[in-house]
Each structure stands twice: as C-alpha cells, then as structure tokens.
Amino acid sequence: MKKLTKMGAVSALSLIVGASAAFAENIKIAFIDPLSGPFASTGTNGLHQFEFAVEYMINDKGGVLDGQTMEVVGFDNKTSPKESLIQLQVAIDQGIRYIVQGNSSGVAHALTEAIDKHNRRNPDSRVLFLNYAAVDPALTNENCNFWHFRFDANADIKMDALTDVIAENQDIKDVYIIGQDYSFGKAVSAAANSMLKEKRPDIEVVGDELHPIGKVKDFTPYARKVVQSGADAVITGNWGADMLGLGKSIIENGFEGPIYTYYAAGSGMTAAFGESGKDRIRLIAQGAINPIGSEEARDLYNAFLKKYPEGNIDQSRIFNTIGMLSKAIEQAGTADDVVAVASQLEGMEYDSMWGGTLYMRPQDHQLIQDMHIAVHTNDDIEFDYDQSGFGVKNESTIEMASKDIATSCEMQRPDPS
Amino acid sequence: MDLILVNLIDGLVTGLLLFMLSAGLTLIFSMMGVLNFAHASFYMLGAYFAYQISLALGFWMGLLIAPLIVGVMGAGVERYGLRRVHQYGHVPELIFTFGLALLIEELVQFIWGKNQMAYSVPDVLNFTAFAISGNSIPAYKIFMIFISIAIFIGLLYVLTKTRVGMIIQAALSYPRTVEALGHNVPLIFMGVFGVGTALAGVAGVIAGPVLGTFPGMAFVLGSIVFVTIVIGGLGSLWGALVASLLIGWITTFAKSYNIAMSDILNGIGIVTPTDLEDNIFRDLWTVTSPQIADILPYILMVLILIFRPYGLFGKRAA
Amino acid sequence: MSQIEQAKNEPKGARPKEQITTDPSDAAQRMRAGSMIIPVTPWVIAAVLLVLMPFIFTDNSAITIMNQMSITIIFALAYNMLLGQGGMLSFGHAVYAGVGGFFCMHVMNWSDFFAGLPLPLLPLFGGLAGMSLALVVGSFSTRSAGTVFAMISLGIGELIAACSVIIVAFFGGEEGVSGNRTYAQPFFGVEFLQQIDVYYLIAFWLILSALLMYLFSRTPVGRMANAVRDNPERAEFLGYSARWVRYYSFVASGFFAGIAGGLFAINYEILTEENLNTASSGVILLVTFLGGVGFFFGPIIGAIAFTLLQTVLSLQTELWAFYAGVLFVATVMFFPGGLAGLLMMHVPVFRLGKARLLIIPYLKTLLPAAIGLLGLAGLVELVFHYRHAATGDNEMTVFWTTFDSHNILPWVVLIAIAGIGLGIAKKTAPSLLEAWNEATTPDGGTR
C-alpha cells in the first residue's frame, strides 16, 4: 500500500517539476527569496520590483539579443538555507542560469558555496549568482568566488559612508551601537568601532551590545540603557520587526538624538514609525529617491506606482541589477555562456538612473556606487513609502563610496573553454 | 538607584502582560487538561481585530469589541474543534491546537498581508506620564498596568466570590459530580475557554501598539506563555501571576545590566585563559546577560521541572 | 506516573488514569505482539523501488527532493520511536538531528581524518553525536512522560537553538558550518560528486536504519516501550522500570535522529541554525502525526506527503502553508490515525474480500468531493489574488487556466464547481457509509 502512495506521489512530483522545464527561449532569472513565512513581505516586495524591472526596462523595450525576453521566476526559500539549495537545484533543472537572492546573508553563504561547487562539478550547467541585498562583507572577501556578484554595498562600505557623516557632525560626542546577535550585527559593530576610532578619535562608544535576533518581545530595557548612557546618536544594523521595535522603543523612552540605521524604511516600517520618527531616523542607502535621481527614474517610479499603488521601490539596486545584467548579455552576445557574461560584468561601468556611475570591481565583484544618507520625514517627499506621506529624503551623498576599500578576495577564474 | 525603579516598572508591565495570557491558559489547562498551543494566536487575533476596528471606530471601541469577537471565536473552537478531538486523547488535542496556531497565522497573513500594521497608541494616551532621571515612562504603560490589575482582581473576585465562580471551580475538580447536580458542564467548559481566549484578546489589543502588530507576533510570544504556567504550576492562577512577574523582572534586569560571563567565572576563581581567541570555550567566556536574557526563562523551567515537577504553586500535585 | 499526570487527569473523572498517548488499544492491537519474524516482502519491494527510482525520475531536482524525503523519513521514524511507540511527545527533537549533523560537518572539516574516511561511514558519527546528547538529556527528561517530558524537551530545544548563535565555535553562528563531502576517501572509486551518488548512499542508510528501527520495535525493549506508553503502572508491577524503558527508547531515537542529521550534512554540505530550531521540531511532529503514529510505516507516508507539499506545492502557490495547515487540522479532527490509519482501515475490508463493494460508492462520493475541494482551493486563490495582486494585474492562472480575476465569470464557475462537487458528495455520503458498514461486516454477522 505504501509503495502505491509513494509511486503516485512521486509521479505527481515529476509531472509538476517537469512541466515547467520545457521552454528555454527567453532568459530566465530565478528569484530565490522568502515568499512565505515571517520575512515574506520583504521577499514579495523584492519579487514585484524584479518583475517590474524586467517588464519595464527590458521586455517593453524590445528585449535583449534580438528580442529575447526576460522572465523572473519566483522560488520560495522560506528563508531557509536548506530550502534554498533545493530550489536552486529545481531552478538549474529548469534551465535557469541566473540566480538572484538577497534576504539573509546566511542563505547567501549557502547559495554561493553551493553554486561554486555546482559549477565546478557540472561545467555544462553553470549558473551566476547576482546578490542584490546580502551585505555580509565575507561574501566579497574570504568567501568570494567568480560566480558571485554583489549589487548592494556591503556592510563595511555602508559603515564607512555612515561614519564619514557622523565624523562631520561635531555635536556627536557619544555613540551607542546596538545590533542583532549574529554575523551581520557583529560586523556592523566591529566596523563602527574601528572606523569611528580612526575618523573621530574623540568620539566615545558609550555602549556596544547585541541582542538575540527575532526573539526580543519588548525593547524597553535596551532603550533605557541607551537613554541612561547619555549617547548623542545610535547606530544599528537591525532589520524587520527588530528594527521597528528597537526604534519605537528608543524614541518612546526619551532618547532625543539621531538614530542611524541600515534598514529602517519600507515594508510597513515607514508607516509604523510615522510622525514619531520624523527627522530622527536616518538611513544609509544607495539610490536617490527624494529628490529622485533622474527623469527616467521618475517615470519608472510612477509606472511602478500605477501597477502597485501600495508598493515601494525601496531597493532601487534591483533595477541596477537587471540593467547591468542585460548590458553584459548584450556585450557578451550570449545569455547561455555565463562565463562570458560574468567576464563582461567584471569591471563594467554603468550609469544608473538612480544617480551616479556604478563600477563592478573585478577583484572582488563588489559594486562600487554612490551612497546616500537619508532622513525619515514628510517634508519634500515626492515618493513616499507605505502610502504614509512619509519617506526618505537625501541629506548627504558620498560619491563612489569606498572605491578603494581593501579586499582579501583571491578571485579564481575558470579556464576559458 | 533610579534605574532600578525604572526597571521595576518596565518589568511589571512585561510581567502583567504575560499574566493576561497565562491566566487564561492556566484556567483552560486546569479545566481540559490540555495545553492550548494556539493561545498566543488568539492574542494576535485580538491585536489585528482591534487594529481593524480602530480604523473605523477608534481605539476604545477596539478595546471593547475585539476581545468579544476573539472570545466568541475561542468558544467556537472549543465547541466544534476541541470537543471533537477530545475523545481521541491528549496528544491529538495538543497537536490540534498546534495545527490551529499555524492555521491562524496563515489566515492572518491571508487577510492582512505580511507587513507590519500601523496600529498605534491612541492620542489621548500618547504622552509621557512622568520621568525618572531622564527615563520617561509613557502614559500608555501606566494604562496597561491598570488594565491588567483590574482584570486580575475581577477574575479573582468572579472565581472566588460569585456563584458562577464556585460552580466553575467545582467543575474543574469534579466535573461528574457537578454534572450530576444539574449543571451543564460542557457549557461551563466552553465558557471558560471563551473567557480565557478573550483575555488573550485583551492582551493583544493593548500590546499591539507597543510590541508591534505583525504575523510573527504570536510566534514570538508563543512558547514563553507555556514556560510561565509551567513555572507557576499548571492550573494555579496565583502561580501564573508570580511566574509572570518573575519572568518579567528577570528578563528586564538581565537586559539592563551587562553582566559578563567572564566576570562571574573570574569571580568564582577561574582565570580567563590567555589564548581566548583559540580556546574552544571562547564563546562561553564572552557571553553577556543581555544575550541570554530571553532564554533564562527556559533554563528556569528546565531546572524547575527537574527539581520540582509541579511548579512553584502546583498544589494539586500533593 | 508522575504526580502532575494524576493532577491533570483527575478533573476529568470520566477517564481512567492514563499516559498522554495515542489511541492505545488501537495501536497495541495492530502491532502483532511477540513475533520476531519479519515480513520480508515489503522490505525487498522497498529496496528495489529505491534502486529503480532514479531511473524513473532522472532530473537532478527530483533526486534532490527524493534525498530530502529519505532524510525526513529516517528522522520521522526516529521521532515516532518516541511519540508512537513510547508515548513521549517531544517539542525539541530537531536538536538531536541537528547536533548529529553539525558533528558530521566538523568531521568533514577535520581534513586529515576525513581524507581517510569513506563517506558512507560518516552518518555513524552523526548517530553517535545524537546519541551522546540523548544520553545526557534523557537522564533527567525521561524520568516522567507526559507534560513534564514535553515541556523539558521544549526547554532544551529552545536552549540549544539559542546556543547556536551564541556558541559560534561549534554551531558557526548564523552562517552555519559548511564543508565538502568530496574530500573523503573515495569509496570504491566513487567521489560523490553527483547527486545520484549521494542518492544511493542515502537510500542505503534509509533501508538500513528503517530495518534497524523496525527490529528495535520488535525487541523486548521496544515491546515494553509500548507497554509503558499504555500503562506505566502495570508495566512497573511486572518488574520493568518505566523510566529505564523510556530512557532506552529515547537514546535509540537520538541515535537515528543523528543519522538523519549526518545524511543531511552529506546531502547539503551545510548545517545552520534552522536544523536546530523549534520550527524544525514542530515540522517533524506534523510530519509524523500526518502520516499516522499508530503504525510503523505511518511516518514514511507523512514524510513523503509533507516533502511534496513543501517543495512542490510551494512552487505552485504562495498559499502552500495555508493548505498544509488546513490538511493538518483536518487530519487531527477527522482521521486521528493519520494517513496510515486511513489506509489500514481498509485491511479488514480486503480480508473479508469485499473491497469491490466500495469501489462504486467511493467513486460516487470521493470524486465529486475532490473536484469540489479543488474548486474551493481555486476560490481561495481567487480571493487571495483579488485582495493582494497588483492593480491592473488582473490575470491569474489556476489549474493551468488563465483568466481575469476581476471578471465575474471565474467566480461563478468556481463557486458552481465547489458547490456542485461538495453537494453531490454530501448527497452520496450516506450510501457510502452504508456500503462501508456492509463491507466491514462479515457475511452472516448480526451487525
């Protein structure tokens, strides 16, 4: 009896997996990120931006390589490294050669390693990994490989830009650093400590602590310590519910200074902060939203809003990713030979519609771009987030941030075949 | 030390909130003998309903109506779900509530999506009540304390002083005798389940604005509620209160003071190894109390279960 | 029996004092006691099937999914040694598989030693690691069953999961620990570069551990585990220590969970916090219960069904977890024996030779019911799309048909399908019940 069930079940499996493997005319991009579970909102918003980028920037303009269209296929990895690896295999079997992922550096580590192994073991079906948001510096340092490209600035670059701005602000004497207790939170803390020491030796780090990730119900005790420490500014790498909880709690309990963050915008967070976070929350990000980088970007954003009135473009790098990938495919003259495409991406310079020139450093595959410090406000906001009237407005810009930042990457390039 | 006072207040708020959840859960447990895994999900439903109602009718109507809806839903779950599964035994009952918790989370995402809801403190209460050396205590927290204490007193009064309470208490211990006396015991059970979940709903309504209203809010709080009633002693209302406050204060204080493991170890005479970077116990040495604050209740629970399996106040064990 | 157990059962009055247990009479009767003879045929068929499977499904992704299935099967069987056979409900069993897996990962990275070790032996180390942890934890957690055991397992599970981000030296923090299986000593020339090689390694361990676990359930200890589950007091009167019987089962379960963890390490070459956390522990509980705890093969069915839901259905719809939740709650409410219980209900029918009586009524009821349910699922998708899809993006695809979700027609069609299908099913249900009674009654019987 059990055999029968097993047979039935598995034949259903092959049907479903096989059914979608037939077409290969268009260029497919596998989007492997959470579409269900606690981080699904970030993942779904990302998928919408990718789908829109491909439609608006590529397909509506005649496609690439004599009219081939692009298609983004969503794969739900439930933020689980295990599921990501399964979905990666499914994607490869469907003939997909481009993988995009961004949520969680843990998943990115699992993917980049698996892709490196896969490409070495299966030279016939190599794939590229376009990382649009995972910022752990290790991915472009000790754990770098030829197949991985990062389109977001890594945590060190962001901190470099952030500390530049803090260093210029003479009102800031004491800084409190707080983050989630895992690799990224620790990286933020380490970078902040060393860079502040270098740029403004007089600044004192009055608090430096980590809290359990995703487990804290009430941030009040942490907020008390921040207030008690007499800090003038707070730096945090928190994201998701931990960011909102921490930010709200700090403001509520009487902290008056600026809060420098990595991820305090979009996904309902801007609306939830609302008035209470005005002129308090600052954000380090790439891509200029208010004022917007170019007319082209304005048209794009308006078209996006027409399609997703409740949506936000909070990851403008997604559009850079698609733009640079299509340019590389055009230049390589092929979408099937990923080594050729990767070689084109290496060292590419690209004018972004969100402002500035982008440069893909060949030595570590880290994209160098302008970084902006933006403030959460409702003044001069053309494009708000979460339909709340609030959005992020640029305060300062660091051009080609950390262009020469050191890397420990020893890039191993495949033999030309 | 002003900070101690501030922490006492913060811990009290956390503890009382926990109590509102664990009070209902422990009542349900002593009645049906089953741990309701979906209890925190009713808390989440309370917050979401209140958010939805507050959009149309304001916060106060939400506070009034949302718990009622949650209570009715809870009663429905008991009547049409649990009562059916009850006949199969305890494990299926427990697993049923476990599945229900998953299902409610999915339902909430289905209806409200996956984002944070902009459910916030009403303007009337959005001010600083007073400040203790720079630490402001929001008025909303004082409001939370009053609501929880009022509920505790009300519950205690109903259970011990009223006729209904007497029947409930009797039905908890000797359901067949009470039934023989002509009372409708299944109805009592359903009622207690409904009230228990409604209490969770109240907790959700008032906690939603401060702790955030999002699909993961039940999961974050889920297992800590069990821990509370296990520490307090299953079925004991006073135990639930003491354990809730204990957990509230322990976690608050552990987070507020950076006590490093190396200090403790040095204190008892163990010297920090010089080659800490390569030591396999290096992570143990660098642990600080805020890092482990939220797992302290679990450690406490395991210890209590090993040495006193019926909890702090579990009188019935004798 | 612990005091808390008594306290908990007292109020109900109506029931005899009992352990937390699955339907005891049922399971105890079904497993034919005493015989150590193993029915060989099912095992041979299973082995042959496992060998042939990759020839039917040649895709790498299908093989990856089958690997995942096999690992889940071993883990679920190990879990059922506790839940089904021992009556112990654990909320933190993922840690034994996880710790086994992490230990294997460290062995893999211990290059001198690993280079001399054939890869197929690696899971043994995982098993030993899982067992060692179970030896320690079991020494205090198995003193009593029921709620105390369940809560200790939850506490320990949370503790170790929390440690995974604190104790970076062993658990590798959020990134986890990764390694490369191909650095092992080649095993008869096989370097395990390809998924298919790994598949056969896992299949071998699947058969071996399933067989061992089956044998364990037939040993005196395994039988006593059943007795202790059903009535610890009587078992004690017979001279067995309920505690030690539970302890042995627990340690054995930890060993096989560790094996599953080791296979996970080989298949994915990475272990992370997710292998330890309470969500994974919850999943394995779902899997086991869905399959049915009363039968040895129940968890196997559960593991297959759940893996398909998780990996294949999730490709089709965002709402997969919702459907899984509905399926799960429905199973608990209506078929507490799980899928295996559902299948085994039919054994008496076959014994009586009356299976034919059921075919037509089944077709009459289940077919419309299935169509109705699919219609209902379509409606759910439609509502979801209507609420959450982008404006202007009105097109949606359900069951390979693309249409406009803002049009009235699909709503009408799907409501009609659901209504008619379920309506017919409801109407024909009584005659199915009649046929069922007929088929389960021996000829000439009075009932």
PDB file of C-alpha atoms in Angstrom, chain C residues 248-365:
ATOM      1  CA  TYR C 248      16.453   3.299  26.128  1.00  0.00           C
ATOM      2  CA  SER C 249      13.868   4.348  23.556  1.00  0.00           C
ATOM      3  CA  PHE C 250      14.947   7.951  23.887  1.00  0.00           C
ATOM      4  CA  VAL C 251      18.633   7.153  23.359  1.00  0.00           C
ATOM      5  CA  ALA C 252      17.880   4.933  20.384  1.00  0.00           C
ATOM      6  CA  SER C 253      15.716   7.653  18.895  1.00  0.00           C
ATOM      7  CA  GLY C 254      18.512  10.159  19.405  1.00  0.00           C
ATOM      8  CA  PHE C 255      20.890   7.847  17.549  1.00  0.00           C
ATOM      9  CA  PHE C 256      18.703   7.548  14.473  1.00  0.00           C
ATOM     10  CA  ALA C 257      17.869  11.247  14.504  1.00  0.00           C
ATOM     11  CA  GLY C 258      21.639  11.829  14.483  1.00  0.00           C
ATOM     12  CA  ILE C 259      21.966   9.537  11.462  1.00  0.00           C
ATOM     13  CA  ALA C 260      19.371  11.665   9.673  1.00  0.00           C
ATOM     14  CA  GLY C 261      21.399  14.741  10.599  1.00  0.00           C
ATOM     15  CA  GLY C 262      24.565  13.152   9.222  1.00  0.00           C
ATOM     16  CA  LEU C 263      22.833  12.394   5.930  1.00  0.00           C
ATOM     17  CA  PHE C 264      21.629  15.984   5.842  1.00  0.00           C
ATOM     18  CA  ALA C 265      25.232  17.096   6.210  1.00  0.00           C
ATOM     19  CA  ILE C 266      26.277  14.911   3.277  1.00  0.00           C
ATOM     20  CA  ASN C 267      23.426  15.987   1.047  1.00  0.00           C
ATOM     21  CA  TYR C 268      23.518  19.740   1.631  1.00  0.00           C
ATOM     22  CA  GLU C 269      27.104  20.168   2.827  1.00  0.00           C
ATOM     23  CA  ILE C 270      25.921  22.880   5.180  1.00  0.00           C
ATOM     24  CA  LEU C 271      24.194  22.998   8.548  1.00  0.00           C
ATOM     25  CA  THR C 272      22.662  26.102  10.035  1.00  0.00           C
ATOM     26  CA  GLU C 273      20.568  27.259  12.937  1.00  0.00           C
ATOM     27  CA  GLU C 274      17.452  26.125  11.087  1.00  0.00           C
ATOM     28  CA  ASN C 275      18.419  22.485  11.693  1.00  0.00           C
ATOM     29  CA  LEU C 276      18.005  23.050  15.413  1.00  0.00           C
ATOM     30  CA  ASN C 277      15.188  25.492  15.869  1.00  0.00           C
ATOM     31  CA  THR C 278      11.729  24.848  17.222  1.00  0.00           C
ATOM     32  CA  ALA C 279      10.162  25.268  13.801  1.00  0.00           C
ATOM     33  CA  SER C 280      12.049  22.194  12.578  1.00  0.00           C
ATOM     34  CA  SER C 281      10.992  20.320  15.690  1.00  0.00           C
ATOM     35  CA  GLY C 282       7.411  21.317  15.005  1.00  0.00           C
ATOM     36  CA  VAL C 283       7.637  20.199  11.399  1.00  0.00           C
ATOM     37  CA  ILE C 284       8.778  16.729  12.330  1.00  0.00           C
ATOM     38  CA  LEU C 285       5.863  16.461  14.752  1.00  0.00           C
ATOM     39  CA  LEU C 286       3.480  17.445  11.952  1.00  0.00           C
ATOM     40  CA  VAL C 287       5.072  15.010   9.531  1.00  0.00           C
ATOM     41  CA  THR C 288       4.836  12.115  11.932  1.00  0.00           C
ATOM     42  CA  PHE C 289       1.307  12.815  13.008  1.00  0.00           C
ATOM     43  CA  LEU C 290       0.117  13.422   9.467  1.00  0.00           C
ATOM     44  CA  GLY C 291       1.445  10.023   8.448  1.00  0.00           C
ATOM     45  CA  GLY C 292      -0.001   8.297  11.484  1.00  0.00           C
ATOM     46  CA  VAL C 293       1.716   7.417  14.736  1.00  0.00           C
ATOM     47  CA  GLY C 294      -0.027   4.098  15.266  1.00  0.00           C
ATOM     48  CA  PHE C 295       1.800   2.250  12.519  1.00  0.00           C
ATOM     49  CA  PHE C 296       5.443   1.719  11.808  1.00  0.00           C
ATOM     50  CA  PHE C 297       5.152   2.903   8.213  1.00  0.00           C
ATOM     51  CA  GLY C 298       2.973   5.915   9.089  1.00  0.00           C
ATOM     52  CA  PRO C 299       5.831   8.437   9.323  1.00  0.00           C
ATOM     53  CA  ILE C 300       7.097   7.263   5.935  1.00  0.00           C
ATOM     54  CA  ILE C 301       3.874   8.331   4.269  1.00  0.00           C
ATOM     55  CA  GLY C 302       3.857  11.529   6.273  1.00  0.00           C
ATOM     56  CA  ALA C 303       7.399  12.409   5.244  1.00  0.00           C
ATOM     57  CA  ILE C 304       6.658  11.822   1.571  1.00  0.00           C
ATOM     58  CA  ALA C 305       3.434  13.820   1.652  1.00  0.00           C
ATOM     59  CA  PHE C 306       4.914  16.725   3.565  1.00  0.00           C
ATOM     60  CA  THR C 307       8.082  16.997   1.481  1.00  0.00           C
ATOM     61  CA  LEU C 308       5.924  17.153  -1.620  1.00  0.00           C
ATOM     62  CA  LEU C 309       3.767  19.846  -0.063  1.00  0.00           C
ATOM     63  CA  GLN C 310       6.770  21.864   0.989  1.00  0.00           C
ATOM     64  CA  THR C 311       8.901  21.696  -2.130  1.00  0.00           C
ATOM     65  CA  VAL C 312       6.494  21.069  -4.980  1.00  0.00           C
ATOM     66  CA  LEU C 313       3.273  22.757  -3.906  1.00  0.00           C
ATOM     67  CA  SER C 314       5.232  25.796  -2.778  1.00  0.00           C
ATOM     68  CA  LEU C 315       6.405  26.218  -6.370  1.00  0.00           C
ATOM     69  CA  GLN C 316       2.784  26.412  -7.451  1.00  0.00           C
ATOM     70  CA  THR C 317       1.231  28.639  -4.836  1.00  0.00           C
ATOM     71  CA  GLU C 318       2.248  31.068  -2.146  1.00  0.00           C
ATOM     72  CA  LEU C 319      -0.520  29.660  -0.011  1.00  0.00           C
ATOM     73  CA  TRP C 320       1.038  26.231   0.413  1.00  0.00           C
ATOM     74  CA  ALA C 321       1.449  26.653   4.155  1.00  0.00           C
ATOM     75  CA  PHE C 322      -2.218  27.545   4.423  1.00  0.00           C
ATOM     76  CA  TYR C 323      -3.244  24.358   2.644  1.00  0.00           C
ATOM     77  CA  ALA C 324      -0.806  22.350   4.733  1.00  0.00           C
ATOM     78  CA  GLY C 325      -2.344  23.848   7.870  1.00  0.00           C
ATOM     79  CA  VAL C 326      -5.874  23.014   6.733  1.00  0.00           C
ATOM     80  CA  LEU C 327      -4.837  19.479   5.822  1.00  0.00           C
ATOM     81  CA  PHE C 328      -3.165  19.053   9.166  1.00  0.00           C
ATOM     82  CA  VAL C 329      -6.052  20.323  11.271  1.00  0.00           C
ATOM     83  CA  ALA C 330      -8.493  18.253   9.230  1.00  0.00           C
ATOM     84  CA  THR C 331      -6.348  15.164   9.796  1.00  0.00           C
ATOM     85  CA  VAL C 332      -6.287  15.672  13.543  1.00  0.00           C
ATOM     86  CA  MET C 333     -10.018  16.296  13.663  1.00  0.00           C
ATOM     87  CA  PHE C 334     -11.296  13.581  11.420  1.00  0.00           C
ATOM     88  CA  PHE C 335      -8.561  10.966  11.000  1.00  0.00           C
ATOM     89  CA  PRO C 336      -6.528  10.867  14.200  1.00  0.00           C
ATOM     90  CA  GLY C 337      -4.875   7.713  12.888  1.00  0.00           C
ATOM     91  CA  GLY C 338      -3.269   9.813  10.142  1.00  0.00           C
ATOM     92  CA  LEU C 339      -2.906   8.775   6.539  1.00  0.00           C
ATOM     93  CA  ALA C 340      -1.649   5.357   7.576  1.00  0.00           C
ATOM     94  CA  GLY C 341      -4.716   4.861   9.755  1.00  0.00           C
ATOM     95  CA  LEU C 342      -6.873   5.750   6.787  1.00  0.00           C
ATOM     96  CA  LEU C 343      -5.172   3.116   4.669  1.00  0.00           C
ATOM     97  CA  MET C 344      -5.233   0.464   7.350  1.00  0.00           C
ATOM     98  CA  MET C 345      -8.968   0.926   7.844  1.00  0.00           C
ATOM     99  CA  HIS C 346      -9.287  -0.961   4.614  1.00  0.00           C
ATOM    100  CA  VAL C 347      -7.374  -4.035   5.710  1.00  0.00           C
ATOM    101  CA  PRO C 348     -10.447  -5.730   7.227  1.00  0.00           C
ATOM    102  CA  VAL C 349     -12.362  -4.985   4.047  1.00  0.00           C
ATOM    103  CA  PHE C 350      -9.739  -6.760   1.988  1.00  0.00           C
ATOM    104  CA  ARG C 351      -9.663  -9.618   4.460  1.00  0.00           C
ATOM    105  CA  LEU C 352     -13.378 -10.069   4.014  1.00  0.00           C
ATOM    106  CA  GLY C 353     -12.900  -9.896   0.279  1.00  0.00           C
ATOM    107  CA  LYS C 354     -15.441  -7.114  -0.007  1.00  0.00           C
ATOM    108  CA  ALA C 355     -13.261  -4.371  -1.442  1.00  0.00           C
ATOM    109  CA  ARG C 356     -15.244  -4.439  -4.648  1.00  0.00           C
ATOM    110  CA  LEU C 357     -18.338  -3.270  -2.829  1.00  0.00           C
ATOM    111  CA  LEU C 358     -16.611   0.002  -2.079  1.00  0.00           C
ATOM    112  CA  ILE C 359     -15.338   0.986  -5.493  1.00  0.00           C
ATOM    113  CA  ILE C 360     -18.523   2.479  -6.886  1.00  0.00           C
ATOM    114  CA  PRO C 361     -19.589   4.324  -3.713  1.00  0.00           C
ATOM    115  CA  TYR C 362     -16.044   5.691  -3.405  1.00  0.00           C
ATOM    116  CA  LEU C 363     -16.148   6.969  -6.938  1.00  0.00           C
ATOM    117  CA  LYS C 364     -19.552   8.471  -6.363  1.00  0.00           C
ATOM    118  CA  THR C 365     -18.528  10.353  -3.238  1.00  0.00           C
TER     119      THR C 365
END
